[in-house]
PDB file of C-alpha atoms and ligand atoms in Angstrom:
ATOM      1  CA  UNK A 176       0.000   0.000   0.000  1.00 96.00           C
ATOM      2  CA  UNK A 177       2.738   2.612   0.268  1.00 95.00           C
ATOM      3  CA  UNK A 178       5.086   1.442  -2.735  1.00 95.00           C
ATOM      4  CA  UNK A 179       2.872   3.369  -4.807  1.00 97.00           C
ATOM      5  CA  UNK A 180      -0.205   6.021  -4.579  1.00 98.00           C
ATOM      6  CA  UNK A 181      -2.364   4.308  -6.613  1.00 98.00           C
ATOM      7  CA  UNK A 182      -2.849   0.404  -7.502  1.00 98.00           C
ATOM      8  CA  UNK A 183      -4.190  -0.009 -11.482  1.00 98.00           C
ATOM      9  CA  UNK A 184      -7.800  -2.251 -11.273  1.00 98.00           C
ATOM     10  CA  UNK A 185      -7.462  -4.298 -14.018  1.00 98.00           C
ATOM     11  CA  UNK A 186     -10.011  -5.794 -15.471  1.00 98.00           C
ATOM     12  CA  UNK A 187      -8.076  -7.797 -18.215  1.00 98.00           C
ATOM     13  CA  UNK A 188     -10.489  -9.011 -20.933  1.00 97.00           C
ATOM     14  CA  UNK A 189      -7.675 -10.036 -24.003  1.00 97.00           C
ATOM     15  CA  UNK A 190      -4.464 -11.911 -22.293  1.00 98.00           C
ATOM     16  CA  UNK A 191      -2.400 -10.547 -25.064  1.00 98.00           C
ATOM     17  CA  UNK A 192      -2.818  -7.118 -23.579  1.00 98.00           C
ATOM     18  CA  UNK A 193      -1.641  -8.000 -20.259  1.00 98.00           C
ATOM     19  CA  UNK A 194       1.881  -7.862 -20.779  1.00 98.00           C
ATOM     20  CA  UNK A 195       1.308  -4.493 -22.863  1.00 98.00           C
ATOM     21  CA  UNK A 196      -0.149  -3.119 -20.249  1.00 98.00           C
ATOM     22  CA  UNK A 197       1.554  -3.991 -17.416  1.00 98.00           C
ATOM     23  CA  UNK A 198       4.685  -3.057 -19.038  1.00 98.00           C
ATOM     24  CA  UNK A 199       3.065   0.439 -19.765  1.00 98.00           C
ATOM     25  CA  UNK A 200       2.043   0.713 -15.627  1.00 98.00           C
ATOM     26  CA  UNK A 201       5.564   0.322 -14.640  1.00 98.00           C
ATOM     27  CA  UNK A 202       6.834   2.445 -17.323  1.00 98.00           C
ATOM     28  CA  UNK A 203       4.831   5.187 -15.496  1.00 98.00           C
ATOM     29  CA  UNK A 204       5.953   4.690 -12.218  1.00 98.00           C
ATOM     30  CA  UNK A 205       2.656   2.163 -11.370  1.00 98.00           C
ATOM     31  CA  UNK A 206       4.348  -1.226 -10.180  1.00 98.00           C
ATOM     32  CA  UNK A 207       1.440  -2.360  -8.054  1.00 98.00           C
ATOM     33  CA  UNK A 208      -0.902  -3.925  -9.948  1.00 98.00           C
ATOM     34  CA  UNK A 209      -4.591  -5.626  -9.334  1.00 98.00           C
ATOM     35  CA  UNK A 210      -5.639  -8.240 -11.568  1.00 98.00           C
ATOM     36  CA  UNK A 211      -9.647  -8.809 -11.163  1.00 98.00           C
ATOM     37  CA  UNK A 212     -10.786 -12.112 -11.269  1.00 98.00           C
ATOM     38  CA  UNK A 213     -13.813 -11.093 -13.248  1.00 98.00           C
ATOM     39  CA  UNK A 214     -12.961 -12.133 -17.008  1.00 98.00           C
ATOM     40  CA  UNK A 215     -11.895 -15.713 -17.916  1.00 98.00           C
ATOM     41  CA  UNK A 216      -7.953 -14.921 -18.584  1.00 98.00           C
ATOM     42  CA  UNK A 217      -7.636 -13.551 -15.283  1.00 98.00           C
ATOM     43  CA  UNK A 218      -5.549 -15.812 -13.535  1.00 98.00           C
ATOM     44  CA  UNK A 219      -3.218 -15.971 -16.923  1.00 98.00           C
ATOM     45  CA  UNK A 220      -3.136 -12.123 -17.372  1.00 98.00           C
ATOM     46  CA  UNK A 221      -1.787 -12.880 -13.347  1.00 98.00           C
ATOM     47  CA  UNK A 222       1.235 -15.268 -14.734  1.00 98.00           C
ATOM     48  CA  UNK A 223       1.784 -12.587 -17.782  1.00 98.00           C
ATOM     49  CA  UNK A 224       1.938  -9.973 -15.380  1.00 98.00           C
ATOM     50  CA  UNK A 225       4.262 -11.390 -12.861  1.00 98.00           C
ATOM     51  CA  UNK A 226       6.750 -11.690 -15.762  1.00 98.00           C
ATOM     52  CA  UNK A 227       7.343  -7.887 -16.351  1.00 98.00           C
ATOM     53  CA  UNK A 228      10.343  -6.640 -14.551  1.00 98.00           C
ATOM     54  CA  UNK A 229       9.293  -4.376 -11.685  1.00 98.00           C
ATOM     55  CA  UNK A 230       5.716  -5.097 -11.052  1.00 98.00           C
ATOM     56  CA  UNK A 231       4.284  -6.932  -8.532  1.00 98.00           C
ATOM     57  CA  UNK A 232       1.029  -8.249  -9.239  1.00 98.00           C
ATOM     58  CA  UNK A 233      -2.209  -9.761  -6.751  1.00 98.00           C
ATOM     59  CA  UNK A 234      -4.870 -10.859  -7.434  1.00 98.00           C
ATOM     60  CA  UNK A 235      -8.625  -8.591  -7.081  1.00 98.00           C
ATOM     61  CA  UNK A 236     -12.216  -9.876  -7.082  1.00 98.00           C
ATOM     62  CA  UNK A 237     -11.176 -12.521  -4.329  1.00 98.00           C
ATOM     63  CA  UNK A 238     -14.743 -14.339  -3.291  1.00 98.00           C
ATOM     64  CA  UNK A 239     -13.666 -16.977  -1.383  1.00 98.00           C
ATOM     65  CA  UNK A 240     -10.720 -19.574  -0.426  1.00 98.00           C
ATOM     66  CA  UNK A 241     -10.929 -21.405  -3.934  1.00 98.00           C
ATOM     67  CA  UNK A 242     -10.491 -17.924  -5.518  1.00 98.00           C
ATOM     68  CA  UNK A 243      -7.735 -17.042  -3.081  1.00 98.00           C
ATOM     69  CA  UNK A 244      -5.694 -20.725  -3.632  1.00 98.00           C
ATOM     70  CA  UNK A 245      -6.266 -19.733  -7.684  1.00 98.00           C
ATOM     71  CA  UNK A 246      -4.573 -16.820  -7.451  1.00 98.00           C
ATOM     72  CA  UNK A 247      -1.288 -18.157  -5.655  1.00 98.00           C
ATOM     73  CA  UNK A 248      -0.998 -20.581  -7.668  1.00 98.00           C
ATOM     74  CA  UNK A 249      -1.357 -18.334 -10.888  1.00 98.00           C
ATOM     75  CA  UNK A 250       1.541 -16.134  -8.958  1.00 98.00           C
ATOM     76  CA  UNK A 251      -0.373 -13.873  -7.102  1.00 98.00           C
ATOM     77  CA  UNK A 252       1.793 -11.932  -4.501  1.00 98.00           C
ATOM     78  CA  UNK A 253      -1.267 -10.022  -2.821  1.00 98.00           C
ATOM     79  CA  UNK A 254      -5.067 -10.717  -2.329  1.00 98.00           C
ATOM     80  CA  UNK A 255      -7.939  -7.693  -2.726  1.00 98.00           C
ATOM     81  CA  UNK A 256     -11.312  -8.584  -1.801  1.00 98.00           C
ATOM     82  CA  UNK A 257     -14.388  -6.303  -2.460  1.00 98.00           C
ATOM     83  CA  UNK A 258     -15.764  -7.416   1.832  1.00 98.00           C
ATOM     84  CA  UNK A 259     -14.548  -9.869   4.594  1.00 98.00           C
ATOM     85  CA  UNK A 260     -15.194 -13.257   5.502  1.00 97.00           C
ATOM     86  CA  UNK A 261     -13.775 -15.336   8.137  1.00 97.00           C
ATOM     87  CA  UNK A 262     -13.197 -17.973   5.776  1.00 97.00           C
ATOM     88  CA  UNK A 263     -11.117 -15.961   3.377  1.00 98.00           C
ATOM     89  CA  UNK A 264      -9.108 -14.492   5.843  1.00 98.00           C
ATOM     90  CA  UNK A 265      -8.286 -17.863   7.307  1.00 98.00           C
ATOM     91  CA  UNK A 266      -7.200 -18.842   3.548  1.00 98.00           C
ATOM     92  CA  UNK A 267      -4.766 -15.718   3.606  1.00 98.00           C
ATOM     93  CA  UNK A 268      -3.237 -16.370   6.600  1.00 97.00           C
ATOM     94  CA  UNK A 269      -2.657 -20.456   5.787  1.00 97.00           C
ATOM     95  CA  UNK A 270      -0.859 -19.066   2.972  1.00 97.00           C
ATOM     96  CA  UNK A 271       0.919 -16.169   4.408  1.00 97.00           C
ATOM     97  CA  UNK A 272      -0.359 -13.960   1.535  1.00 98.00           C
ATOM     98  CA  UNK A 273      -0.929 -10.284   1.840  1.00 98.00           C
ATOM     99  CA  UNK A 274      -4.743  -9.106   2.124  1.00 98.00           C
ATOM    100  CA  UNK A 275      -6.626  -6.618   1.808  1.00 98.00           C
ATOM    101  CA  UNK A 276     -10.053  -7.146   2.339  1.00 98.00           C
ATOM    102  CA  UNK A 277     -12.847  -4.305   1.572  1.00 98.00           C
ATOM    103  CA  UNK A 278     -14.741  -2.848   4.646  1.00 98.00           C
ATOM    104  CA  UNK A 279     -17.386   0.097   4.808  1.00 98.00           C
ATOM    105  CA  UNK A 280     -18.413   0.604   7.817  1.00 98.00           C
ATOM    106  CA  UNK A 281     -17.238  -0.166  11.675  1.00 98.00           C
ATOM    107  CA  UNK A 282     -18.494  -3.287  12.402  1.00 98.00           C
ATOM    108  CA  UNK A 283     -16.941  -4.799   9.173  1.00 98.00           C
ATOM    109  CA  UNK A 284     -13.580  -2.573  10.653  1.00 98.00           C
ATOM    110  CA  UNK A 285     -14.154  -4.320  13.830  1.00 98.00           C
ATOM    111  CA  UNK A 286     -14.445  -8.191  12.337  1.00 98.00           C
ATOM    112  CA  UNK A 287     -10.957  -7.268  10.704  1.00 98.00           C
ATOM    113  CA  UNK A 288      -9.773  -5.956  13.861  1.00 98.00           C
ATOM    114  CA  UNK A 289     -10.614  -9.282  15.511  1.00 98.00           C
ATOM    115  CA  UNK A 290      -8.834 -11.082  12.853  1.00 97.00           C
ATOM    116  CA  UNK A 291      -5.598  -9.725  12.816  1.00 97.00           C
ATOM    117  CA  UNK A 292      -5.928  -6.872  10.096  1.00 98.00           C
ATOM    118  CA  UNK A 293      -5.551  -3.517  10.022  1.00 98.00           C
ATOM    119  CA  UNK A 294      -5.083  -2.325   6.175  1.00 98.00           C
ATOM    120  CA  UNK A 295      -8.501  -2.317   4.078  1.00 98.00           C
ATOM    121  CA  UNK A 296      -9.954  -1.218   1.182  1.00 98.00           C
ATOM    122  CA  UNK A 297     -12.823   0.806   1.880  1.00 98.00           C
ATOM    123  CA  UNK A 298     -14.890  -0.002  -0.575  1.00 98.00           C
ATOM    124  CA  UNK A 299     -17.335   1.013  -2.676  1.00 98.00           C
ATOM    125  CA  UNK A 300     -15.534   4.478  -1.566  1.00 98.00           C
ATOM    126  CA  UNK A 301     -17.940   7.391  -3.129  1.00 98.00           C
ATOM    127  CA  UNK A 302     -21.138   5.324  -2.905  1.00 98.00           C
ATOM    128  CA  UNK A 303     -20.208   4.359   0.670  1.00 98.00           C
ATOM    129  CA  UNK A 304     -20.406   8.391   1.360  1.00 98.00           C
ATOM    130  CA  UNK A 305     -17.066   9.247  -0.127  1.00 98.00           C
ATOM    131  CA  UNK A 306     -13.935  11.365   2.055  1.00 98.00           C
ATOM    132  CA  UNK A 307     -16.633  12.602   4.797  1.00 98.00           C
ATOM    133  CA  UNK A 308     -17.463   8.858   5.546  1.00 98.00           C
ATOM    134  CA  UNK A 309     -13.969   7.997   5.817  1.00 98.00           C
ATOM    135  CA  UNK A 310     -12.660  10.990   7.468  1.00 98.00           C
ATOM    136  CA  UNK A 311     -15.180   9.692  10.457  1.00 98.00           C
ATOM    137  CA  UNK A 312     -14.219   6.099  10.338  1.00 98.00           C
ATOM    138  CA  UNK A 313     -10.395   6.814  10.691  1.00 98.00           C
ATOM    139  CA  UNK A 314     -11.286   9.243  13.700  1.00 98.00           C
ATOM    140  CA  UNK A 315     -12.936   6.362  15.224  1.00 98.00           C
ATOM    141  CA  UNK A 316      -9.671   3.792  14.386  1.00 98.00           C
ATOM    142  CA  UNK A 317      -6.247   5.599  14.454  1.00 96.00           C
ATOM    143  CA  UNK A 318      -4.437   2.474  13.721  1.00 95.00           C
ATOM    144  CA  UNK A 319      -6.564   1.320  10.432  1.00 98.00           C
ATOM    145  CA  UNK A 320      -4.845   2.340   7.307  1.00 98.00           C
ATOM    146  CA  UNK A 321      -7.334   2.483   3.812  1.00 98.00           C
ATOM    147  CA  UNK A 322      -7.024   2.152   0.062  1.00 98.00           C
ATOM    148  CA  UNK A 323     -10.267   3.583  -0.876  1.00 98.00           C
ATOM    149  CA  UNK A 324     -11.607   2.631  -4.292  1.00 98.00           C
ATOM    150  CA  UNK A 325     -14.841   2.818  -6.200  1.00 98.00           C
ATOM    151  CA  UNK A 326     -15.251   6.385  -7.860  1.00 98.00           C
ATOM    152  CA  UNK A 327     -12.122   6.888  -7.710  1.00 98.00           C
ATOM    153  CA  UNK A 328     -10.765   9.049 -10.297  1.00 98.00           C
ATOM    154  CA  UNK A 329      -7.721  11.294 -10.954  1.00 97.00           C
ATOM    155  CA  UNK A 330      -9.604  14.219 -10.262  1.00 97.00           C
ATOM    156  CA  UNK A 331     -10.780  13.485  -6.737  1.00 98.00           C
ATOM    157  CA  UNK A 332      -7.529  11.025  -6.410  1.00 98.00           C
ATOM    158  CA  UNK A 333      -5.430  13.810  -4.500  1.00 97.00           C
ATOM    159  CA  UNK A 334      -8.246  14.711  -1.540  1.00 98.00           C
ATOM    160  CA  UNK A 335      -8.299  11.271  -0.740  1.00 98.00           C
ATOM    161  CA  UNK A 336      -4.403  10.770  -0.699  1.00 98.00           C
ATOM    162  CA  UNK A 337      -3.786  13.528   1.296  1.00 97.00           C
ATOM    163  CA  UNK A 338      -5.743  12.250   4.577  1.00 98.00           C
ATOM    164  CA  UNK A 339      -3.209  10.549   6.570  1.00 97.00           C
ATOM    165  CA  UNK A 340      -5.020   7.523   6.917  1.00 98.00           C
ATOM    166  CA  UNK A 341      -4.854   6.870   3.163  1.00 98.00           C
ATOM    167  CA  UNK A 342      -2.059   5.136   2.495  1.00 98.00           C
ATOM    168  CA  UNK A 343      -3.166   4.747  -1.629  1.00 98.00           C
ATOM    169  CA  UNK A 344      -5.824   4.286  -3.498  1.00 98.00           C
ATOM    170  CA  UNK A 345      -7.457   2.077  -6.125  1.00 98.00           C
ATOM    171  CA  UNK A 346      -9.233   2.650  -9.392  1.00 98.00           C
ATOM    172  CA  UNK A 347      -9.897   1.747 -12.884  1.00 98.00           C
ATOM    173  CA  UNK A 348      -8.916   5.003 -14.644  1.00 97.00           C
ATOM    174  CA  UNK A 349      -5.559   4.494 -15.657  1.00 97.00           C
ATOM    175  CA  UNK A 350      -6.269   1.956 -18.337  1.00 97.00           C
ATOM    176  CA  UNK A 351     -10.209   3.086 -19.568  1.00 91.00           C
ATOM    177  CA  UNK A 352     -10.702   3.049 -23.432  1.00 92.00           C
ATOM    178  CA  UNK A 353      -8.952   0.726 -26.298  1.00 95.00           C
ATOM    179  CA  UNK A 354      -5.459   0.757 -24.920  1.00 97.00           C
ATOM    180  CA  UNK A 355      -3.027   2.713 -26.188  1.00 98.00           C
ATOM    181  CA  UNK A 356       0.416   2.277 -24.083  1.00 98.00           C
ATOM    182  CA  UNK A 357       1.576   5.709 -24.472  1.00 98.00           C
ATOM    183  CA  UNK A 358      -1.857   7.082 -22.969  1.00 98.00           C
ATOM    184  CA  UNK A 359      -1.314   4.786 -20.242  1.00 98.00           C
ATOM    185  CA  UNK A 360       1.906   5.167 -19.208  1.00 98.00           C
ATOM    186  CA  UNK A 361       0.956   8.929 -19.507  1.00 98.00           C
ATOM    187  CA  UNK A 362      -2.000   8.725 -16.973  1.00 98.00           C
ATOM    188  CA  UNK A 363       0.232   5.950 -14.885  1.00 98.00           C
ATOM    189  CA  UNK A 364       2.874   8.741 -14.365  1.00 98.00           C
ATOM    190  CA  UNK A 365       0.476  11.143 -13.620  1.00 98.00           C
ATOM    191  CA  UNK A 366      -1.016   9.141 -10.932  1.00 98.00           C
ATOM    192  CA  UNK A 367       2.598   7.968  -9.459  1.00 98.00           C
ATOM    193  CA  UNK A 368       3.383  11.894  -9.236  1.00 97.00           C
ATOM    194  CA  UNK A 369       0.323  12.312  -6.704  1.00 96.00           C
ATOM    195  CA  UNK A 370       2.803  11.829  -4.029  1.00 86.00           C
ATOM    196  CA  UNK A 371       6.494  12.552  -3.790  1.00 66.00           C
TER     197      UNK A 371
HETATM  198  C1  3PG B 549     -13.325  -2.228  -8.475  1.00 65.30           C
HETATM  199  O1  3PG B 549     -12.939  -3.071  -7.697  1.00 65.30           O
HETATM  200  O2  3PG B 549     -14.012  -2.420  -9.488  1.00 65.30           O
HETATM  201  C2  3PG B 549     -12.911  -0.876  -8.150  1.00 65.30           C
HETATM  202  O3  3PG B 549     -13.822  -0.408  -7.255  1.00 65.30           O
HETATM  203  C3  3PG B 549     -12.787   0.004  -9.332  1.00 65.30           C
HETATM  204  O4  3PG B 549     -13.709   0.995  -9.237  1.00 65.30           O
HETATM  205  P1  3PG B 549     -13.665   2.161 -10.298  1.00 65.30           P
HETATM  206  O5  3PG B 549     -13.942   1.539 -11.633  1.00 65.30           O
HETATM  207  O6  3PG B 549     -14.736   3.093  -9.836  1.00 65.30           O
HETATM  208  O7  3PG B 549     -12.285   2.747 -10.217  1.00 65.30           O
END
Protein backbone atom coordinates (compact mmCIF):
# COMPACT_ATOMS: atom_id res chain seq x y z
CA UNK A 1 0.00 0.00 0.00
CA UNK A 2 2.74 2.61 0.27
CA UNK A 3 5.09 1.44 -2.73
CA UNK A 4 2.87 3.37 -4.81
CA UNK A 5 -0.21 6.02 -4.58
CA UNK A 6 -2.36 4.31 -6.61
CA UNK A 7 -2.85 0.40 -7.50
CA UNK A 8 -4.19 -0.01 -11.48
CA UNK A 9 -7.80 -2.25 -11.27
CA UNK A 10 -7.46 -4.30 -14.02
CA UNK A 11 -10.01 -5.79 -15.47
CA UNK A 12 -8.08 -7.80 -18.22
CA UNK A 13 -10.49 -9.01 -20.93
CA UNK A 14 -7.68 -10.04 -24.00
CA UNK A 15 -4.46 -11.91 -22.29
CA UNK A 16 -2.40 -10.55 -25.06
CA UNK A 17 -2.82 -7.12 -23.58
CA UNK A 18 -1.64 -8.00 -20.26
CA UNK A 19 1.88 -7.86 -20.78
CA UNK A 20 1.31 -4.49 -22.86
CA UNK A 21 -0.15 -3.12 -20.25
CA UNK A 22 1.55 -3.99 -17.42
CA UNK A 23 4.69 -3.06 -19.04
CA UNK A 24 3.06 0.44 -19.77
CA UNK A 25 2.04 0.71 -15.63
CA UNK A 26 5.56 0.32 -14.64
CA UNK A 27 6.83 2.44 -17.32
CA UNK A 28 4.83 5.19 -15.50
CA UNK A 29 5.95 4.69 -12.22
CA UNK A 30 2.66 2.16 -11.37
CA UNK A 31 4.35 -1.23 -10.18
CA UNK A 32 1.44 -2.36 -8.05
CA UNK A 33 -0.90 -3.92 -9.95
CA UNK A 34 -4.59 -5.63 -9.33
CA UNK A 35 -5.64 -8.24 -11.57
CA UNK A 36 -9.65 -8.81 -11.16
CA UNK A 37 -10.79 -12.11 -11.27
CA UNK A 38 -13.81 -11.09 -13.25
CA UNK A 39 -12.96 -12.13 -17.01
CA UNK A 40 -11.90 -15.71 -17.92
CA UNK A 41 -7.95 -14.92 -18.58
CA UNK A 42 -7.64 -13.55 -15.28
CA UNK A 43 -5.55 -15.81 -13.54
CA UNK A 44 -3.22 -15.97 -16.92
CA UNK A 45 -3.14 -12.12 -17.37
CA UNK A 46 -1.79 -12.88 -13.35
CA UNK A 47 1.24 -15.27 -14.73
CA UNK A 48 1.78 -12.59 -17.78
CA UNK A 49 1.94 -9.97 -15.38
CA UNK A 50 4.26 -11.39 -12.86
CA UNK A 51 6.75 -11.69 -15.76
CA UNK A 52 7.34 -7.89 -16.35
CA UNK A 53 10.34 -6.64 -14.55
CA UNK A 54 9.29 -4.38 -11.68
CA UNK A 55 5.72 -5.10 -11.05
CA UNK A 56 4.28 -6.93 -8.53
CA UNK A 57 1.03 -8.25 -9.24
CA UNK A 58 -2.21 -9.76 -6.75
CA UNK A 59 -4.87 -10.86 -7.43
CA UNK A 60 -8.63 -8.59 -7.08
CA UNK A 61 -12.22 -9.88 -7.08
CA UNK A 62 -11.18 -12.52 -4.33
CA UNK A 63 -14.74 -14.34 -3.29
CA UNK A 64 -13.67 -16.98 -1.38
CA UNK A 65 -10.72 -19.57 -0.43
CA UNK A 66 -10.93 -21.41 -3.93
CA UNK A 67 -10.49 -17.92 -5.52
CA UNK A 68 -7.73 -17.04 -3.08
CA UNK A 69 -5.69 -20.73 -3.63
CA UNK A 70 -6.27 -19.73 -7.68
CA UNK A 71 -4.57 -16.82 -7.45
CA UNK A 72 -1.29 -18.16 -5.65
CA UNK A 73 -1.00 -20.58 -7.67
CA UNK A 74 -1.36 -18.33 -10.89
CA UNK A 75 1.54 -16.13 -8.96
CA UNK A 76 -0.37 -13.87 -7.10
CA UNK A 77 1.79 -11.93 -4.50
CA UNK A 78 -1.27 -10.02 -2.82
CA UNK A 79 -5.07 -10.72 -2.33
CA UNK A 80 -7.94 -7.69 -2.73
CA UNK A 81 -11.31 -8.58 -1.80
CA UNK A 82 -14.39 -6.30 -2.46
CA UNK A 83 -15.76 -7.42 1.83
CA UNK A 84 -14.55 -9.87 4.59
CA UNK A 85 -15.19 -13.26 5.50
CA UNK A 86 -13.77 -15.34 8.14
CA UNK A 87 -13.20 -17.97 5.78
CA UNK A 88 -11.12 -15.96 3.38
CA UNK A 89 -9.11 -14.49 5.84
CA UNK A 90 -8.29 -17.86 7.31
CA UNK A 91 -7.20 -18.84 3.55
CA UNK A 92 -4.77 -15.72 3.61
CA UNK A 93 -3.24 -16.37 6.60
CA UNK A 94 -2.66 -20.46 5.79
CA UNK A 95 -0.86 -19.07 2.97
CA UNK A 96 0.92 -16.17 4.41
CA UNK A 97 -0.36 -13.96 1.54
CA UNK A 98 -0.93 -10.28 1.84
CA UNK A 99 -4.74 -9.11 2.12
CA UNK A 100 -6.63 -6.62 1.81
CA UNK A 101 -10.05 -7.15 2.34
CA UNK A 102 -12.85 -4.31 1.57
CA UNK A 103 -14.74 -2.85 4.65
CA UNK A 104 -17.39 0.10 4.81
CA UNK A 105 -18.41 0.60 7.82
CA UNK A 106 -17.24 -0.17 11.67
CA UNK A 107 -18.49 -3.29 12.40
CA UNK A 108 -16.94 -4.80 9.17
CA UNK A 109 -13.58 -2.57 10.65
CA UNK A 110 -14.15 -4.32 13.83
CA UNK A 111 -14.45 -8.19 12.34
CA UNK A 112 -10.96 -7.27 10.70
CA UNK A 113 -9.77 -5.96 13.86
CA UNK A 114 -10.61 -9.28 15.51
CA UNK A 115 -8.83 -11.08 12.85
CA UNK A 116 -5.60 -9.72 12.82
CA UNK A 117 -5.93 -6.87 10.10
CA UNK A 118 -5.55 -3.52 10.02
CA UNK A 119 -5.08 -2.32 6.18
CA UNK A 120 -8.50 -2.32 4.08
CA UNK A 121 -9.95 -1.22 1.18
CA UNK A 122 -12.82 0.81 1.88
CA UNK A 123 -14.89 0.00 -0.58
CA UNK A 124 -17.34 1.01 -2.68
CA UNK A 125 -15.53 4.48 -1.57
CA UNK A 126 -17.94 7.39 -3.13
CA UNK A 127 -21.14 5.32 -2.90
CA UNK A 128 -20.21 4.36 0.67
CA UNK A 129 -20.41 8.39 1.36
CA UNK A 130 -17.07 9.25 -0.13
CA UNK A 131 -13.94 11.36 2.06
CA UNK A 132 -16.63 12.60 4.80
CA UNK A 133 -17.46 8.86 5.55
CA UNK A 134 -13.97 8.00 5.82
CA UNK A 135 -12.66 10.99 7.47
CA UNK A 136 -15.18 9.69 10.46
CA UNK A 137 -14.22 6.10 10.34
CA UNK A 138 -10.40 6.81 10.69
CA UNK A 139 -11.29 9.24 13.70
CA UNK A 140 -12.94 6.36 15.22
CA UNK A 141 -9.67 3.79 14.39
CA UNK A 142 -6.25 5.60 14.45
CA UNK A 143 -4.44 2.47 13.72
CA UNK A 144 -6.56 1.32 10.43
CA UNK A 145 -4.85 2.34 7.31
CA UNK A 146 -7.33 2.48 3.81
CA UNK A 147 -7.02 2.15 0.06
CA UNK A 148 -10.27 3.58 -0.88
CA UNK A 149 -11.61 2.63 -4.29
CA UNK A 150 -14.84 2.82 -6.20
CA UNK A 151 -15.25 6.39 -7.86
CA UNK A 152 -12.12 6.89 -7.71
CA UNK A 153 -10.77 9.05 -10.30
CA UNK A 154 -7.72 11.29 -10.95
CA UNK A 155 -9.60 14.22 -10.26
CA UNK A 156 -10.78 13.49 -6.74
CA UNK A 157 -7.53 11.02 -6.41
CA UNK A 158 -5.43 13.81 -4.50
CA UNK A 159 -8.25 14.71 -1.54
CA UNK A 160 -8.30 11.27 -0.74
CA UNK A 161 -4.40 10.77 -0.70
CA UNK A 162 -3.79 13.53 1.30
CA UNK A 163 -5.74 12.25 4.58
CA UNK A 164 -3.21 10.55 6.57
CA UNK A 165 -5.02 7.52 6.92
CA UNK A 166 -4.85 6.87 3.16
CA UNK A 167 -2.06 5.14 2.49
CA UNK A 168 -3.17 4.75 -1.63
CA UNK A 169 -5.82 4.29 -3.50
CA UNK A 170 -7.46 2.08 -6.13
CA UNK A 171 -9.23 2.65 -9.39
CA UNK A 172 -9.90 1.75 -12.88
CA UNK A 173 -8.92 5.00 -14.64
CA UNK A 174 -5.56 4.49 -15.66
CA UNK A 175 -6.27 1.96 -18.34
CA UNK A 176 -10.21 3.09 -19.57
CA UNK A 177 -10.70 3.05 -23.43
CA UNK A 178 -8.95 0.73 -26.30
CA UNK A 179 -5.46 0.76 -24.92
CA UNK A 180 -3.03 2.71 -26.19
CA UNK A 181 0.42 2.28 -24.08
CA UNK A 182 1.58 5.71 -24.47
CA UNK A 183 -1.86 7.08 -22.97
CA UNK A 184 -1.31 4.79 -20.24
CA UNK A 185 1.91 5.17 -19.21
CA UNK A 186 0.96 8.93 -19.51
CA UNK A 187 -2.00 8.72 -16.97
CA UNK A 188 0.23 5.95 -14.89
CA UNK A 189 2.87 8.74 -14.36
CA UNK A 190 0.48 11.14 -13.62
CA UNK A 191 -1.02 9.14 -10.93
CA UNK A 192 2.60 7.97 -9.46
CA UNK A 193 3.38 11.89 -9.24
CA UNK A 194 0.32 12.31 -6.70
CA UNK A 195 2.80 11.83 -4.03
CA UNK A 196 6.49 12.55 -3.79
C1 LIG B 1 -13.33 -2.23 -8.48
O1 LIG B 1 -12.94 -3.07 -7.70
O2 LIG B 1 -14.01 -2.42 -9.49
C2 LIG B 1 -12.91 -0.88 -8.15
O3 LIG B 1 -13.82 -0.41 -7.25
C3 LIG B 1 -12.79 0.00 -9.33
O4 LIG B 1 -13.71 0.99 -9.24
P1 LIG B 1 -13.66 2.16 -10.30
O5 LIG B 1 -13.94 1.54 -11.63
O6 LIG B 1 -14.74 3.09 -9.84
O7 LIG B 1 -12.29 2.75 -10.22
Amino acid sequence: MTRCPVIPVLVIQDLALARPIAQALVAGGLTTLEVTLRTPCALDAIREMSRVDGALVGAGTVLNADDLARSVDAGAEFIVSPGLTTQIADAARRLDIPFLPGIANAGDIMRGLDLGLSRFKFFPAMANGGLPALKALAAVFGQVRFCPTGGITAENAPEWLAHPAVSCVGGSWLTGGAFDAARVTLRASEAAALRA
